[in-house]
XYZ file of C-alpha atoms in Angstrom:
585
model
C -10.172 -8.562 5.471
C -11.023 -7.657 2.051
C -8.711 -4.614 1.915
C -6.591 -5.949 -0.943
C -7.926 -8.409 -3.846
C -8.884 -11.735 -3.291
C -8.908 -14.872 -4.979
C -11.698 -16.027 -6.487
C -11.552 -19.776 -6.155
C -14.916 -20.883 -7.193
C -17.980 -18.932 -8.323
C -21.360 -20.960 -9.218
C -25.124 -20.502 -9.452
C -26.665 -21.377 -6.075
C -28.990 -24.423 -5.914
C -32.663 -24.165 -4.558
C -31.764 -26.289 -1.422
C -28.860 -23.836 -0.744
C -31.024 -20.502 -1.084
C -33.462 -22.118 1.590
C -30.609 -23.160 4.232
C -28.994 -19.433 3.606
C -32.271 -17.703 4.394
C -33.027 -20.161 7.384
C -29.334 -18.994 8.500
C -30.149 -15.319 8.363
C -33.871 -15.870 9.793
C -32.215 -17.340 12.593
C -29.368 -15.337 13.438
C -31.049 -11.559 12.661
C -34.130 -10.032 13.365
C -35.483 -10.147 10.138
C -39.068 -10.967 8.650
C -39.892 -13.182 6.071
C -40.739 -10.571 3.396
C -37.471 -8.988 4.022
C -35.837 -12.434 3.529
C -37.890 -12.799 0.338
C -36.586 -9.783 -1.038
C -33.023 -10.169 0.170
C -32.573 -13.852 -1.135
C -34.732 -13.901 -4.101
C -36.484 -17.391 -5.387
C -35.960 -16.317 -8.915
C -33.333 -13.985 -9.309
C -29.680 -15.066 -10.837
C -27.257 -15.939 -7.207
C -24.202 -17.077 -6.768
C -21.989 -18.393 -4.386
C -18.328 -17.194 -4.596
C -15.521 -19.224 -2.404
C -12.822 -16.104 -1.616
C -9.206 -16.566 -0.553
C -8.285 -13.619 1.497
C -4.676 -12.239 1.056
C -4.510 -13.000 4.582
C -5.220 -16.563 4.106
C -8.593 -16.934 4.917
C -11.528 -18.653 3.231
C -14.503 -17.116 2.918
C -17.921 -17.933 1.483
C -19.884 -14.682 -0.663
C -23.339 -14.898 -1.568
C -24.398 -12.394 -4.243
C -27.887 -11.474 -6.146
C -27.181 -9.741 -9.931
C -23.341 -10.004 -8.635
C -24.082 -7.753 -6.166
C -22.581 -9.309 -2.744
C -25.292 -9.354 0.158
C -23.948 -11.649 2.635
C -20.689 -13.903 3.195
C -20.005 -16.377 5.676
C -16.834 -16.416 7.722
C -15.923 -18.971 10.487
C -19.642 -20.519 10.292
C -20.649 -17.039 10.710
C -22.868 -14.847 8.627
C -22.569 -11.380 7.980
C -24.578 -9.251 6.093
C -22.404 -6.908 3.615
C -23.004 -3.141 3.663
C -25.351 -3.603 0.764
C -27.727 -5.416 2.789
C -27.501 -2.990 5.948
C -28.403 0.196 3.716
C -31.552 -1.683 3.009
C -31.546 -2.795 6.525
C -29.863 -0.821 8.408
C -31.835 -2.509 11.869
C -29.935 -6.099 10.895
C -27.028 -5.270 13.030
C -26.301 -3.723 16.356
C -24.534 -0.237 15.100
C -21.682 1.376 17.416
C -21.505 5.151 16.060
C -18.093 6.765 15.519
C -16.626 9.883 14.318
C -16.417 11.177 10.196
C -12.789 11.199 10.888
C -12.370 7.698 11.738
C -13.500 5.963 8.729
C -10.324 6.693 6.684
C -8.749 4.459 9.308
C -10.946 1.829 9.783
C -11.294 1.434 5.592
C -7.751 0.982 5.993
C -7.974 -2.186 8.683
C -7.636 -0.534 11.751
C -9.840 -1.920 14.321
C -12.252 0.644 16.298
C -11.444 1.862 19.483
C -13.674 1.950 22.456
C -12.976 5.989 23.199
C -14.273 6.701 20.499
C -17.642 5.048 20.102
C -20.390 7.651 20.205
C -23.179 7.009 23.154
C -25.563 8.509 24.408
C -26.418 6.564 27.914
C -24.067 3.273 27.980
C -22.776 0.598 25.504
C -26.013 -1.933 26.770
C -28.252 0.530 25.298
C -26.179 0.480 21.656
C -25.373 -3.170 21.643
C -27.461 -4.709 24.425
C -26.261 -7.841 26.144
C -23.741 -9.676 23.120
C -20.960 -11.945 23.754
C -17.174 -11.422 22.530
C -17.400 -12.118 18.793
C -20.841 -10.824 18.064
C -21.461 -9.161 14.479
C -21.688 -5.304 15.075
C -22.124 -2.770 12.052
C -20.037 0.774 12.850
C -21.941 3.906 11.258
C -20.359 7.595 11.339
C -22.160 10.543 13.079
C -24.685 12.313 11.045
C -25.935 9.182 8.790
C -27.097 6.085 9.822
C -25.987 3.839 7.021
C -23.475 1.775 7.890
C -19.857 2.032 7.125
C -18.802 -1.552 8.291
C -18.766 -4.597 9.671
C -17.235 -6.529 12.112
C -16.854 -8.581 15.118
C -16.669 -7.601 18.616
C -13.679 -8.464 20.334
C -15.017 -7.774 24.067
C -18.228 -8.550 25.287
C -20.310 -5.741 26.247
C -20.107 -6.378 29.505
C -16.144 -6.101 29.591
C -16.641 -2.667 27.533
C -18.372 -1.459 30.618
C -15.937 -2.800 32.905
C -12.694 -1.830 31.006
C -14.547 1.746 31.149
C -15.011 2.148 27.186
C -10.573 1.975 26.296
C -8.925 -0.575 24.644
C -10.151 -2.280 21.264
C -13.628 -3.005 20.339
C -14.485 -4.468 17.107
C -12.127 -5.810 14.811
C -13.749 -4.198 11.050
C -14.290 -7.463 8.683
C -15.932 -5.573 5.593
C -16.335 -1.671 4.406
C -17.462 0.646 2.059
C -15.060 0.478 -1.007
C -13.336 -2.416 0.152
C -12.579 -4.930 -2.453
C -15.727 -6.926 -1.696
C -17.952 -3.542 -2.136
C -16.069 -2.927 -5.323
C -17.537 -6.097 -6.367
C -20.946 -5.018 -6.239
C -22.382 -2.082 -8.332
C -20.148 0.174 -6.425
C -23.348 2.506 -5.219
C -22.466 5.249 -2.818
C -23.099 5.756 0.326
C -26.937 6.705 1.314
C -27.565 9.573 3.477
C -29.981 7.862 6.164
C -31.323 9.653 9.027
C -30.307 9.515 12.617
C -33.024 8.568 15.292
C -33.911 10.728 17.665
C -31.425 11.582 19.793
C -32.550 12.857 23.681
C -30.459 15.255 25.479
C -30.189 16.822 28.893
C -34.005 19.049 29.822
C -31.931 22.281 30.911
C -31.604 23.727 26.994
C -27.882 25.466 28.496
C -26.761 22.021 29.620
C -28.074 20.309 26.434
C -26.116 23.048 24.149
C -23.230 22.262 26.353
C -23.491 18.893 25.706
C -23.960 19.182 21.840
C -20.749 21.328 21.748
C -18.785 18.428 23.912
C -19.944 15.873 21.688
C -18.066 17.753 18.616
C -14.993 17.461 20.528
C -14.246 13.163 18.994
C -11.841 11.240 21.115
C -8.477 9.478 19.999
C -10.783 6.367 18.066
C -8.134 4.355 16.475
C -4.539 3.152 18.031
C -1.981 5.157 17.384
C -3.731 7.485 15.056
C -5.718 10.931 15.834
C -9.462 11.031 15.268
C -9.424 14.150 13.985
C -7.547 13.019 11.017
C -10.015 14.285 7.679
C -10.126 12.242 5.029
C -8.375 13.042 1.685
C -10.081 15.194 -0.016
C -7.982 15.780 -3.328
C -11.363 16.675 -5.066
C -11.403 19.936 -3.297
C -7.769 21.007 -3.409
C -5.984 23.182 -5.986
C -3.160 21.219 -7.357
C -1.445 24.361 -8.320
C -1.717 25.988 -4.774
C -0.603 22.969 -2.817
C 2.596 22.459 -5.471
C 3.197 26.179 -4.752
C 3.349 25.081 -0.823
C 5.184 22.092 -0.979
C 7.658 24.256 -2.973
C 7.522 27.189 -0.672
C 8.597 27.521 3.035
C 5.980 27.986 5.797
C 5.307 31.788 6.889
C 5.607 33.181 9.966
C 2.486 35.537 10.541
C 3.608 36.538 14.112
C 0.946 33.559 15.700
C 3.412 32.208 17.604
C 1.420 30.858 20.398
C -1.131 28.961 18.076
C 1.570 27.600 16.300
C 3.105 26.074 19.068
C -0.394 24.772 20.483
C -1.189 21.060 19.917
C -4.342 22.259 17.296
C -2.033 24.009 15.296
C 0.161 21.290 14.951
C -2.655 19.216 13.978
C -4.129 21.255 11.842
C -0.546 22.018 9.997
C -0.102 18.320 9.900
C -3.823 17.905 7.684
C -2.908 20.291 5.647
C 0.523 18.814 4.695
C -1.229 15.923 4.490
C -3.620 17.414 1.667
C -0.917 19.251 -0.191
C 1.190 15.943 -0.019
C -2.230 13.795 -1.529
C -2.479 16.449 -4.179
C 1.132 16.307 -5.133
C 0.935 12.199 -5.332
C -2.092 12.929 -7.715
C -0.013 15.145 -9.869
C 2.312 12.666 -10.391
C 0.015 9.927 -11.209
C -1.682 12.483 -14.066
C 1.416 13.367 -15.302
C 2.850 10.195 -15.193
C -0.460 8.544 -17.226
C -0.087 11.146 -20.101
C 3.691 11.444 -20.755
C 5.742 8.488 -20.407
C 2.780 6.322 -18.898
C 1.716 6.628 -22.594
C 4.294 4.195 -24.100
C 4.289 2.309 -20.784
C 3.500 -1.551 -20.950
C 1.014 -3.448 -19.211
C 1.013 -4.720 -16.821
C 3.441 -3.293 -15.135
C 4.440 -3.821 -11.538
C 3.401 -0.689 -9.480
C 6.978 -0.147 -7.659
C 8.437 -0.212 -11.030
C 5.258 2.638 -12.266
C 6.046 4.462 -8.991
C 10.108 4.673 -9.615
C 10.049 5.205 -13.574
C 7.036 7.024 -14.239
C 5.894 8.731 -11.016
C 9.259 9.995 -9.559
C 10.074 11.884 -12.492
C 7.108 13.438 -12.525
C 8.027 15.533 -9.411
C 7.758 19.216 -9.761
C 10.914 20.903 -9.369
C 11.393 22.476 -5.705
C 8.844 19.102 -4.316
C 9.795 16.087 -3.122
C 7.397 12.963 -3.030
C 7.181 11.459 0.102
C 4.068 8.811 0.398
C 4.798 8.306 3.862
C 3.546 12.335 4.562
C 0.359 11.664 2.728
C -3.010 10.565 4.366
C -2.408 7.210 2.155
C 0.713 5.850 3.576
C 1.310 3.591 1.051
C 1.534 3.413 -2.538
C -0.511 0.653 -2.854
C -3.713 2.349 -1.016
C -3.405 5.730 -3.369
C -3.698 3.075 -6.511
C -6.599 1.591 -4.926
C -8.331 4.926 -4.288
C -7.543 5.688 -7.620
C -9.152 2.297 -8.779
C -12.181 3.054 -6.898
C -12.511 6.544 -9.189
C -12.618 4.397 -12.278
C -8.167 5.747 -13.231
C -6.442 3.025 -12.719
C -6.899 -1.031 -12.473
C -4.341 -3.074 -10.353
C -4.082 -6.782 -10.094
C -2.104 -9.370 -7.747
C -0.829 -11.139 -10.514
C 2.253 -12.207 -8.364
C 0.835 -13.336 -4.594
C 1.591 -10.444 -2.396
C 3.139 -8.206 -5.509
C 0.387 -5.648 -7.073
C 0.578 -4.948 -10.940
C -1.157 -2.178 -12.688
C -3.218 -3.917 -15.311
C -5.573 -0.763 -16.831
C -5.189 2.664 -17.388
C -8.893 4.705 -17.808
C -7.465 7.643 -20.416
C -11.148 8.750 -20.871
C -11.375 9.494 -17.211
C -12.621 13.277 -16.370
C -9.553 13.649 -14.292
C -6.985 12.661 -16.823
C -8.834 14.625 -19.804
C -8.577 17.575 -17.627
C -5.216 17.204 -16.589
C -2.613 20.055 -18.530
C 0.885 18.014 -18.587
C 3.080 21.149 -17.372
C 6.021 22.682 -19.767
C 9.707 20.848 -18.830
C 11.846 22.804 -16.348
C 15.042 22.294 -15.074
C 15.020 20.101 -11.761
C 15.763 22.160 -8.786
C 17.910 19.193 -6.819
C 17.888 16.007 -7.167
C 17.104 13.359 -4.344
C 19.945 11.791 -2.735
C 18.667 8.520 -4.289
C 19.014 10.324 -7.942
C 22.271 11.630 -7.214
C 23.767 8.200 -6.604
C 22.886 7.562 -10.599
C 24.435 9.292 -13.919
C 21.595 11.472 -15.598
C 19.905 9.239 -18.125
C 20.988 6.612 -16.995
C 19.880 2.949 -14.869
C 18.333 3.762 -11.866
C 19.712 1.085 -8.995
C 17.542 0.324 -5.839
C 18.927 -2.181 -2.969
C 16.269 -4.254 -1.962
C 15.048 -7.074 0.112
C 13.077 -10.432 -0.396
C 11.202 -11.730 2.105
C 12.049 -15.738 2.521
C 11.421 -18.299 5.206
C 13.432 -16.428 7.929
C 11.211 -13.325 8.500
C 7.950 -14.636 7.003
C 5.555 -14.616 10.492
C 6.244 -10.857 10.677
C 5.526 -9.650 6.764
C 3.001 -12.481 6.030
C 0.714 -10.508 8.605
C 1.005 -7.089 6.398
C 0.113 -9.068 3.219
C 3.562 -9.783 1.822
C 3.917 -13.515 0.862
C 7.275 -15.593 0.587
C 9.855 -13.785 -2.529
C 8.159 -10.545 -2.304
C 10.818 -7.570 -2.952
C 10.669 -4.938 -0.976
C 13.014 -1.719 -0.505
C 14.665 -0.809 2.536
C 12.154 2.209 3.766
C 9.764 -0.961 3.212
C 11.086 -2.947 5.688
C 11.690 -0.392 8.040
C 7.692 0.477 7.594
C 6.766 -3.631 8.183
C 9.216 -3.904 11.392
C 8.237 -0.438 12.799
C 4.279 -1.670 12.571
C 5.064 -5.133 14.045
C 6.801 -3.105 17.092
C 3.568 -0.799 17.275
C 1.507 -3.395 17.758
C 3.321 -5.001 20.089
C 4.032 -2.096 21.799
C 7.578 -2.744 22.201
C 8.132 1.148 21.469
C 10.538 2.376 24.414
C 12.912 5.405 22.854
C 15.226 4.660 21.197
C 15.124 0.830 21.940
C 12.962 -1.751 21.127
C 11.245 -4.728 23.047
C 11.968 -7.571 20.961
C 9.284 -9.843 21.281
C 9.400 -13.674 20.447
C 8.824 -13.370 16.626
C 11.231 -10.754 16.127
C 13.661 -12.992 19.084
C 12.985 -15.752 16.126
C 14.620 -13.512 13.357
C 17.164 -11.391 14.855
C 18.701 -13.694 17.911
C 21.110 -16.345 18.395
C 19.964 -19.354 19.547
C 20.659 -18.802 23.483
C 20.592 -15.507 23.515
C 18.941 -13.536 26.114
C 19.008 -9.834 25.155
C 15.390 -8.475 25.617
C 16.637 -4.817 23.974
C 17.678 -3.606 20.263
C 18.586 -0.199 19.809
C 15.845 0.956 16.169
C 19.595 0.877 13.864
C 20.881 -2.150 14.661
C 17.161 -4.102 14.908
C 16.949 -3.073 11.112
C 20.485 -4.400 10.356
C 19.765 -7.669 11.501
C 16.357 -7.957 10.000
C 17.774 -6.994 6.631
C 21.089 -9.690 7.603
C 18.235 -12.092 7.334
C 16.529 -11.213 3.991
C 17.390 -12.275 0.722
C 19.489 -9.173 -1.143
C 17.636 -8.155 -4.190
C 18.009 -4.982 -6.233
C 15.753 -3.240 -8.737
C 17.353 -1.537 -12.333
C 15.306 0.877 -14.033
C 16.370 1.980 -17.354
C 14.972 5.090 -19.334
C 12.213 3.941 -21.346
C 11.714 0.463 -20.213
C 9.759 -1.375 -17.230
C 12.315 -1.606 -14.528
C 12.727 -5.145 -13.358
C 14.017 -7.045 -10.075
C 16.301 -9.802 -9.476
C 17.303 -11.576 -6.600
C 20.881 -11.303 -5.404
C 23.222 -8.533 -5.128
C 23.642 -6.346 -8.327
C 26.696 -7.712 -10.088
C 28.471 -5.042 -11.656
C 29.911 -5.025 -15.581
C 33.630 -6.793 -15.232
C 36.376 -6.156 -17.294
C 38.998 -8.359 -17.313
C 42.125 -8.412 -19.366
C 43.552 -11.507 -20.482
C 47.366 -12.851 -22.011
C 46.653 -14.746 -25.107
C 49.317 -16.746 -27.403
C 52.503 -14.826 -27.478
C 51.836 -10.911 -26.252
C 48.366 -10.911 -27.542
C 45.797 -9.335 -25.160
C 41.578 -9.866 -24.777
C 39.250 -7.565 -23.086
C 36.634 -9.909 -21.525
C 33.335 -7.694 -20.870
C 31.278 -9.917 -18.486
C 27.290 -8.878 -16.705
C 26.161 -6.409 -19.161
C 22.680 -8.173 -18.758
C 22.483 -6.132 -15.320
C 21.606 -2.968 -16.808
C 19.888 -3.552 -19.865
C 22.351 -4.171 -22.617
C 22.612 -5.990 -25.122
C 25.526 -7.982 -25.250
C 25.758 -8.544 -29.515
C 24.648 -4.929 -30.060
C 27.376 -3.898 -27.470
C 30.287 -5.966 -28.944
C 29.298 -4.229 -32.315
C 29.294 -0.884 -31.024
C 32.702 -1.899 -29.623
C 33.957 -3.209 -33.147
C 33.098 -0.391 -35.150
C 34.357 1.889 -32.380
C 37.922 0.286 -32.406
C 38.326 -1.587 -35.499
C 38.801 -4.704 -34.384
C 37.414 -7.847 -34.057
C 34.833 -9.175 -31.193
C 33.105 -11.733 -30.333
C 30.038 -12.982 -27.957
C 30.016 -16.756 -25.966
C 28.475 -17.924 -22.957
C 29.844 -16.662 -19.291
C 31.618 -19.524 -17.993
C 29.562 -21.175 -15.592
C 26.640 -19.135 -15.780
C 25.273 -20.331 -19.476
C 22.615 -18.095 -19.204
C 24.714 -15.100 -19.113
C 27.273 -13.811 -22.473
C 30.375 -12.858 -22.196
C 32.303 -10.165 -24.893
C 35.555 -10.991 -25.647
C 37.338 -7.900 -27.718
C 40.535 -7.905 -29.734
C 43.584 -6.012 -27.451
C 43.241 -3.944 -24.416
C 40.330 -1.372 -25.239
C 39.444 -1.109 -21.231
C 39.014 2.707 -21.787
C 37.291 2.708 -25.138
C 34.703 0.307 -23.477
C 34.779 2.261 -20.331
C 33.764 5.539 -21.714
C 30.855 3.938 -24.155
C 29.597 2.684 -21.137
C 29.579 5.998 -19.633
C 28.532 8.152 -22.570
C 26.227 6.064 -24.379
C 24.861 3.633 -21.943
C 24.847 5.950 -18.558
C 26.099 3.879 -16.534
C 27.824 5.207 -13.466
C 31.546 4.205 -12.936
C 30.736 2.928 -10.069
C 28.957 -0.174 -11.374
C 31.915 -0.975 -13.145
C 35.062 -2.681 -12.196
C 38.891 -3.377 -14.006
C 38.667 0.095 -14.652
C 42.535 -0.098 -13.611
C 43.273 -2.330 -16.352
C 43.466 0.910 -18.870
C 46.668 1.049 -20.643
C 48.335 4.320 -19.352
C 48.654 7.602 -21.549
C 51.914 7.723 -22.743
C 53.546 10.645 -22.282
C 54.852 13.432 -24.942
């Protein structure tokens, strides 16, 4: 819930009155005493009350002490925050889960019965509680909570469903955005209670060793996923194996064994998180430098990260434990490197750049090499020159699905985007069958005819019609500058040749705006080029847009100043037939 910043809609100093009905709230709902109380909600002590609007919508209500958040109220419910259970870590019922898991859960997935932790039944963690009931999670080992949340079966129907299937739904973690509100302490290191095993010693080591063994704990993710640790990882190394093919040390059994394949799929996982925090370092103290803020972070990603890439390595987020660009930034944010900032609802800018950080100090910009290949993206685009990326705007049409991954109505996205939003819609609703797809009554909404009845989408043509139904936008970076989006298709420079009075000719240059240029500065280059005069009006019928009109036919002059000086790719250009023809000798 408070995975990605809120809006703060109202943040005062909490009356006397209120401060009495809050602790009568928590006296009545936990199993707290009134000293505890005392020192949770102080009489004296500066408290607010903060009213939150949730990316997802919701409103919620956070009381803090020295703007420290300790509880917040959700649904006429109150919840203590993870502050408040390391102090207290009795408060809440705790369900205890793998290490491995919390990367997940911090990252809104909801806990899965298999892999809760007990050691008779779920009674004896959670005791009798009704679907709905505030639970905190904690991780093996340490007995300080991790999270909160909500049940979302009663215990009962945990026992009966024989512990599978969903069981809380995670409200609040450590390092969410609501912890990052607070004075961002770390984690404690609080000790486990007793824990009684079998009386044979054999069948209690036995037992031990099974319980190392976690269980599949979050849908459609292994448990025995680690979480990133780029602190720990040479940078050099993993380049070096991102750039270098895997080896074949003669182990082909383990290799072809499910833990191998695991285990290679962590460590490409590492190698990929240490590659995306090259980037970033690289990016911060070269052309990040010069870079203005804010800026969004697509535009940082494509202009500043991208080139960034070591040459033999290819940057693919999707391969990293992160998944998305936007959870790397806030990892970073949470090491004190970076700031972002919804400036734009459901668009994230970054706002702050930390250049004292340890990280960045340390950081040695390598020496320029020659890029090994280019990506097929690159290759598209003349060296130098404007970058173009298709993209998609989300509009009334296909709202229900992308509202529900925190994308709000105009938000641009690019096409592996929407392929990641519709593939985790279909996940969910487990509409997954090969190489179709269920389609389900919001995506029947979006991608059907009125009347029809097909139940069945083959994965290509589900994303054709979901990207039919967007708005076309496209994205121009130019070298330099902070790439910006526009809705609509790109329009590409026109040239057009006109008949004047008698056998006079005009070239009319038309959309130069697209990429960057400036139309007066471009019908002077073109003057001084050619000799001849130019001049610079209004597009007709689109006032906001200039129009060049040049002396004679000078199609190929302007065609290879575009080219040479401006980089832009022939392709983006038409009337390129309109060049007089070479006379011959």
């Amino acid at each position: 819930m408070f995975l990605k910043p809120y809006r703060v809609k109202s943040n005062t100093a909490i009356k006397g009155s209120d401060r009495r009905k809050l602790r009568a709230s928590v006296t009545q709902a936990y199993p707290i005493s009134d000293e505890q109380v005392s020192e949770l909600i102080p009489a004296k002590d500066p408290m607010t009350v903060m009213k939150l609007y949730t990316y997802a919508g919701e409103t919620v209500h956070a009381y803090t002490v020295d703007n420290n958040p300790i509880f917040f109220e959700l649904e006429n419910v109150i919840y203590p925050t993870v502050y408040t259970l390391w102090k207290h870590p009795d408060l809440l019922p705790a369900l205890t889960t793998w290490p491995s898991v919390f990367k997940n859960l911090s990252q809104g997935a909801d806990l899965m019965l298999p892999g809760v932790i007990l050691k008779n039944d779920i009674f004896e963690a959670l005791g009798k509680r009704n679907k709905g009931a505030p639970v905190a999670i904690s991780l093996k080992g340490n007995r300080a909570p991790v999270a909160v949340g909500r049940t979302l079966l009663s215990t009962e129907d945990m026992y009966m469903s024989a512990m599978r299937g969903k069981g809380v739904a995670v409200l609040h973690s450590y390092m969410d955005q609501l912890w990052s509100h607070g004075n961002k302490s770390t984690l404690p290191e609080l000790a486990e209670q007793t824990q009684e095993f079998a009386v044979d010693e054999s069948e209690g080591i036995e037992d031990a060793e099974e319980e190392e063994r976690p269980e599949v704990a979050v849908e459609g993710q292994p448990a025995n996923v680690n979480l990133p640790q780029i602190d720990t990882l040479e940078i050099s190394e993993a380049l070096e194996a991102l750039a270098s093919p895997v080896s074949n040390d003669g182990q082909a059994a383990e290799i072809g064994s499910e833990a191998s394949a695991t285990n290679a799929e962590e460590s490409g996982m590492e190698r990929m998180d240490a590659l995306l925090l090259h980037c970033l370092c690289a990016a911060l103290k070269t052309s990040g430098k010069k870079m203005e803020l804010p800026c969004l972070t697509s535009a940082f990603y494509s202009a500043h990260m991208l080139p960034a890439v070591p040459p033999g390595a290819r940057l693919d987020i999707k391969k990293s434990s992160y998944k998305k660009l936007s959870r790397f930034l806030q990892a970073m944010q949470r090491e004190g490197l970076v700031s972002t900032k919804e400036l734009t609802r459901g668009v994230d800018s970054l706002v702050a750049i930390n250049h004292a950080h340890p990280r960045l100090r340390q950081f040695v910009v390598p020496p320029p090499q020659e890029r090994v290949s280019a990506t097929p993206e690159e290759s598209k685009e003349v060296a130098g020159g404007p970058r173009v990326v298709e993209m998609f705007a989300v509009n009334a049409a296909v709202l229900p699905i992308f509202a529900r991954q925190g994308y709000s109505k105009g938000a641009a996205l690019a096409a592996a985007d929407v392929r990641e939003v519709v593939t985790e819609h279909v996940r969910r609703a487990d509409g997954r069958q090969g190489a179709l797809v269920a389609i389900d009554p919001s995506l029947a909404d979006i991608v059907l005819p009125r009347g029809d009845a097909t139940t069945h989408l083959r994965w290509d043509e589900l994303m054709r019609r979901v990207q039919t139904k967007m708005q076309p936008a496209h994205q121009v970076a130019l070298p330099g500058r902070e790439p910006f989006v526009r809705k609509g298709k790109l329009q590409p420079i026109a040239l057009a040749l006109h008949q004047r009075s008698g056998n006079k000719k005009v070239t009319l240059v038309s959309n130069l705006e697209s990429f960057g240029i400036d139309p007066a500065e471009f019908a002077h280059e073109v003057q001084v080029g050619v000799a001849c005069s130019t001049s610079v009006g209004p597009l007709p019928g689109k006032g906001a847009l200039a129009q060049v009109l040049v002396q004679g036919n000078q199609v190929r002059f302007i065609a290879a100043l575009l080219a040479d000086k401006y980089k832009v790719n022939p392709r983006y250009v038409t009337g390129l037939e309109h060049a007089p023809k070479k006379k011959r000798n």
